[in-house]
Coordinates of C-alpha atoms and ligand atoms in Angstrom, one line a residue:
M1 CA -11.4 79.3 -60.9
P2 CA -9.7 76.4 -59.2
I3 CA -6.6 77.4 -57.2
D4 CA -3.3 76.0 -58.5
P5 CA -0.3 75.2 -56.6
T6 CA 2.5 77.1 -57.2
T7 CA 5.2 75.2 -55.8
A8 CA 6.0 72.0 -55.3
Q9 CA 5.1 72.4 -51.3
S10 CA 4.5 68.7 -49.6
W11 CA 0.1 68.7 -49.2
L12 CA 1.0 66.6 -46.1
F13 CA -1.0 67.8 -43.0
V14 CA 0.7 67.7 -39.9
P15 CA -1.6 67.4 -36.5
P16 CA -2.2 70.5 -34.1
L17 CA -1.2 68.6 -31.1
D18 CA 1.4 65.7 -30.3
L19 CA 0.5 62.2 -30.7
P20 CA -2.0 60.5 -29.7
L21 CA -4.9 62.7 -30.8
T22 CA -8.0 62.0 -28.8
L23 CA -11.1 63.1 -30.2
R24 CA -13.3 65.4 -27.4
V25 CA -16.1 63.5 -26.5
E26 CA -19.6 65.3 -26.0
N27 CA -20.3 67.8 -29.0
G28 CA -16.9 68.1 -29.9
R29 CA -17.0 67.0 -33.1
F30 CA -17.4 68.8 -36.7
G31 CA -21.0 69.5 -37.3
A32 CA -22.2 69.2 -33.6
L33 CA -24.9 70.9 -33.2
R34 CA -24.9 73.5 -30.2
R35 CA -27.7 76.2 -28.8
A36 CA -25.9 79.9 -28.3
P37 CA -27.6 82.3 -26.2
L38 CA -29.4 85.6 -27.4
A39 CA -28.6 88.9 -25.7
E40 CA -31.9 89.9 -25.5
P41 CA -35.6 88.3 -27.1
P42 CA -35.8 88.1 -31.1
P43 CA -38.4 90.7 -32.3
C44 CA -40.3 88.0 -33.6
A45 CA -41.7 85.2 -32.5
T46 CA -39.7 82.3 -32.3
G47 CA -39.8 78.2 -30.6
Q48 CA -36.3 78.5 -30.0
V49 CA -36.6 79.3 -26.4
I50 CA -35.3 77.4 -23.3
P51 CA -38.5 77.8 -20.4
A52 CA -37.6 79.1 -17.2
D53 CA -38.4 75.4 -15.3
D54 CA -36.1 73.3 -18.0
P55 CA -33.4 72.1 -15.9
F56 CA -31.2 73.3 -18.6
N57 CA -31.9 77.2 -18.0
P58 CA -30.7 77.6 -14.2
T59 CA -31.0 81.0 -14.6
G60 CA -35.2 81.1 -14.3
A61 CA -35.4 83.4 -16.9
E62 CA -36.8 82.4 -20.3
V63 CA -33.4 81.7 -22.5
H64 CA -33.7 82.3 -26.2
Y65 CA -31.0 80.8 -28.2
V66 CA -30.0 80.0 -32.0
N67 CA -28.8 76.9 -33.2
Q68 CA -25.1 76.7 -34.8
L69 CA -23.0 74.1 -35.9
H70 CA -19.9 73.6 -34.7
E71 CA -17.5 73.8 -37.8
A72 CA -14.4 72.8 -35.6
V73 CA -13.1 69.5 -33.8
D74 CA -11.9 69.3 -30.7
L75 CA -9.0 67.7 -29.6
A76 CA -8.5 66.8 -25.8
A77 CA -5.3 68.6 -24.3
S78 CA -3.3 69.2 -21.4
A79 CA -2.9 72.7 -20.3
G80 CA 0.5 73.8 -21.6
D81 CA 0.7 71.1 -24.3
C82 CA 2.3 72.4 -27.7
V83 CA 0.2 73.1 -30.9
F84 CA 1.8 73.1 -34.3
A85 CA 1.2 74.5 -37.8
A86 CA -0.8 71.9 -40.1
Y87 CA 0.9 72.9 -43.2
S88 CA 3.1 76.3 -43.6
G89 CA 1.9 79.4 -44.3
R90 CA 1.5 83.0 -42.8
V91 CA -0.3 84.3 -39.8
V92 CA -3.1 86.6 -40.6
E93 CA -5.0 87.1 -37.5
L94 CA -4.2 87.0 -33.4
E95 CA -6.6 87.0 -30.8
T96 CA -6.5 87.3 -27.7
N97 CA -8.7 88.3 -24.5
P98 CA -7.9 91.3 -22.4
A99 CA -6.3 89.0 -19.2
G100 CA -3.9 87.7 -22.4
T101 CA -4.7 84.1 -20.9
K102 CA -6.6 82.4 -23.6
G103 CA -7.0 83.6 -27.8
N104 CA -7.0 82.2 -31.1
V105 CA -4.5 82.1 -34.3
T106 CA -5.1 82.1 -37.5
I107 CA -2.7 80.8 -41.0
D108 CA -3.6 81.7 -43.9
H109 CA -2.0 78.8 -46.5
H110 CA -3.1 79.5 -49.4
P111 CA -0.4 81.9 -50.8
Q112 CA 1.6 78.5 -50.7
G113 CA -0.7 77.3 -53.1
L114 CA -2.7 75.3 -50.7
G115 CA -5.9 76.5 -50.8
F116 CA -6.2 75.9 -46.8
V117 CA -7.1 78.5 -44.0
T118 CA -6.3 77.0 -40.3
K119 CA -7.3 78.2 -37.1
Y120 CA -6.2 77.1 -33.5
N121 CA -8.5 78.6 -31.0
H122 CA -8.3 78.1 -27.3
V123 CA -4.4 78.8 -26.9
T124 CA -1.8 81.2 -24.9
D125 CA 2.0 82.2 -24.9
V126 CA 1.8 82.6 -28.7
L127 CA 4.9 83.0 -30.1
V128 CA 4.4 84.2 -33.6
A129 CA 3.5 87.7 -34.9
E130 CA 0.2 88.8 -37.3
G131 CA 2.8 88.6 -40.6
A132 CA 5.2 86.1 -39.7
F133 CA 5.4 83.2 -42.0
I134 CA 5.4 79.6 -40.1
Q135 CA 6.7 76.3 -41.2
K136 CA 4.1 73.0 -40.9
G137 CA 5.2 71.2 -38.1
M138 CA 6.4 74.1 -35.6
P139 CA 5.1 74.7 -32.1
F140 CA 3.9 78.2 -32.5
A141 CA 1.3 78.6 -28.8
A142 CA 0.8 76.3 -26.0
V143 CA -3.0 75.0 -25.2
S144 CA -4.4 77.6 -22.3
A145 CA -5.9 76.4 -19.2
E146 CA -9.2 78.0 -20.4
P147 CA -11.3 76.5 -20.8
A148 CA -11.6 74.7 -18.0
E149 CA -11.6 71.4 -19.9
P150 CA -8.4 72.3 -22.0
H151 CA -8.7 71.6 -25.5
L152 CA -7.5 72.7 -28.9
H153 CA -10.5 73.7 -31.2
F154 CA -9.0 73.2 -34.8
E155 CA -10.5 74.8 -38.1
L156 CA -9.7 73.8 -41.2
W157 CA -11.4 76.3 -44.3
A158 CA -11.2 76.0 -47.9
V159 CA -10.4 78.8 -49.2
V160 CA -12.6 79.2 -53.3
D161 CA -13.4 82.5 -55.4
R162 CA -9.8 83.2 -55.1
D163 CA -10.3 86.0 -57.8
T164 CA -12.3 88.2 -55.9
A165 CA -10.8 87.4 -52.1
D166 CA -8.8 90.4 -51.1
A167 CA -5.1 89.8 -52.0
S168 CA -4.1 89.4 -48.5
W169 CA -6.7 87.7 -46.9
P170 CA -10.0 85.4 -47.9
G171 CA -13.5 86.9 -46.6
D172 CA -15.9 84.9 -44.5
S173 CA -17.6 84.2 -48.2
D174 CA -14.7 83.1 -49.3
L175 CA -14.5 80.1 -46.9
V176 CA -15.9 77.0 -47.4
P177 CA -15.2 74.2 -43.7
V178 CA -14.2 71.1 -44.2
D179 CA -14.0 68.3 -41.5
P180 CA -10.4 68.0 -40.7
T181 CA -11.7 64.2 -38.6
R182 CA -10.9 61.5 -41.1
T183 CA -7.3 63.6 -41.6
L184 CA -6.5 64.0 -37.7
Y185 CA -7.9 60.0 -37.4
A186 CA -5.0 59.3 -40.5
W187 CA -2.1 59.8 -37.6
E188 CA -3.6 57.3 -35.2
Q189 CA -3.4 54.6 -38.3
R190 CA 0.0 55.6 -38.9
T191 CA 1.2 55.5 -35.6
A192 CA -0.7 52.4 -33.8
A193 CA -0.3 49.1 -33.6
D194 CA -2.4 46.4 -33.9
E195 CA -3.2 43.7 -31.6
E196 CA -4.9 40.3 -32.1
P197 CA -7.3 38.9 -29.6
A198 CA -6.6 36.5 -27.3
G199 CA -8.1 32.4 -28.1
G200 CA -7.8 32.2 -31.8
P201 CA -10.4 32.8 -34.8
L202 CA -13.8 33.9 -33.2
A203 CA -17.3 34.8 -34.1
P204 CA -19.2 37.4 -33.3
Q205 CA -22.0 36.7 -30.7
S206 CA -23.7 40.4 -31.6
I207 CA -23.5 43.0 -33.8
G208 CA -25.1 46.0 -33.8
L209 CA -24.9 49.9 -34.4
V210 CA -24.3 52.1 -31.6
R211 CA -23.9 55.4 -31.0
L212 CA -20.6 56.7 -28.7
N213 CA -20.0 60.5 -28.1
T214 CA -22.3 61.4 -31.1
V215 CA -20.5 59.0 -33.7
P216 CA -21.9 56.3 -35.0
F217 CA -19.9 52.7 -35.1
F218 CA -20.9 49.1 -36.3
S219 CA -20.1 46.8 -32.9
A220 CA -19.2 42.9 -33.0
A221 CA -19.5 41.3 -29.5
F222 CA -17.2 38.4 -29.1
A223 CA -16.1 36.6 -26.1
T224 CA -13.5 38.6 -25.4
G225 CA -14.9 41.8 -25.4
T226 CA -16.9 44.3 -27.9
L227 CA -15.0 45.7 -30.8
Y228 CA -15.9 48.6 -33.3
V229 CA -15.9 49.7 -36.8
P230 CA -16.4 53.6 -36.8
M231 CA -19.1 54.6 -39.1
Y232 CA -18.0 58.0 -39.9
E233 CA -18.1 59.4 -43.1
P234 CA -16.8 58.8 -45.4
M235 CA -16.0 55.2 -44.3
T236 CA -12.8 53.9 -46.0
A237 CA -13.2 50.9 -48.1
D238 CA -11.0 49.1 -45.4
E239 CA -14.2 49.6 -42.9
R240 CA -16.6 48.9 -45.9
L241 CA -15.0 45.3 -45.9
A242 CA -14.9 44.9 -42.4
I243 CA -18.4 45.4 -41.6
D244 CA -19.6 43.1 -44.1
L245 CA -17.1 40.6 -43.2
L246 CA -18.3 40.6 -39.8
R247 CA -22.3 40.4 -41.0
D248 CA -21.5 37.1 -42.4
A249 CA -19.5 35.8 -39.9
Y250 CA -22.4 36.5 -37.4
R251 CA -25.2 35.4 -40.3
S252 CA -23.2 31.9 -41.0
T253 CA -21.6 31.6 -37.4
V254 CA -18.0 31.6 -39.0
N255 CA -15.1 32.3 -36.9
A256 CA -13.0 35.2 -38.6
T257 CA -9.3 36.3 -37.4
L258 CA -9.5 39.5 -36.2
R259 CA -7.0 42.9 -35.6
Y260 CA -7.9 45.8 -33.7
R261 CA -6.3 48.5 -32.0
S262 CA -7.1 50.7 -29.1
S263 CA -7.9 53.9 -30.9
S264 CA -7.3 56.5 -28.7
F265 CA -9.0 58.9 -30.9
W266 CA -12.0 57.7 -30.8
G267 CA -11.5 55.8 -27.4
V268 CA -12.8 52.4 -28.4
D269 CA -11.0 49.5 -29.6
V270 CA -11.6 49.3 -33.3
I271 CA -11.0 46.2 -36.0
T272 CA -8.4 47.2 -38.4
Q273 CA -8.8 43.7 -40.0
V274 CA -11.3 40.9 -40.8
Q275 CA -10.3 37.5 -42.2
L276 CA -13.3 34.2 -42.2
V277 CA -12.3 31.0 -41.3
D278 CA -13.4 28.0 -43.3
Ligands
ZN301 ZN1 -14.5 73.7 -30.6

């Protein structure tokens, strides 16, 4: 059954940290494959073992593991940075470690007609109580100093099958993970300023595909440096057009006027506009 908006609530998403946002490198992106060690060997045969002589196994004993997908986006932060609610909603779960130095907050947005739940992990100094209503954009916690490289682990879940869900809180089977990467990157596109390379129109000296911090990019090397187009799906029409034009410029040795911006989110200079010059 579709979820109908019940109020005139804006769907505008608020980023969970101050701008600029920085996607955490390594395996901090959505869908990254991660190994989780098992407490004891499984009762069956499995190849998912890190052998004793493997450099990833410093303990010397065989480590059995399961593969898990990181259904979240990790955003780099400093300890003490404000964490904001992405939408308005009700705080449905607060979890903290025994020392109270690190916890997780879950906000349910679907009573407002927004079919989403958001979760904020590795936070401290939580200002809201379980059951409290929270407005979008409200700071409600701080990024914890733990783990050692402080970051916000941000999850976005779509609520489905609302009929069978508990009235106050959807269960696991009612939640589908959603990749918030594009929505988070959109904030940088709205706020960052474009630049133009010095020296006027240029033709790419080479083009290629590269993988930076597990994310695929189209790359174009110019005399002034290398610029990139993120190929993170779903790609925008502008990004596809930029790649087509850069390919044409390279093949035909045609100069192009370019605009680009330094992207904190991806950690590279991204091309925002390409125009071929006759
Ligand atoms: Zn994470």
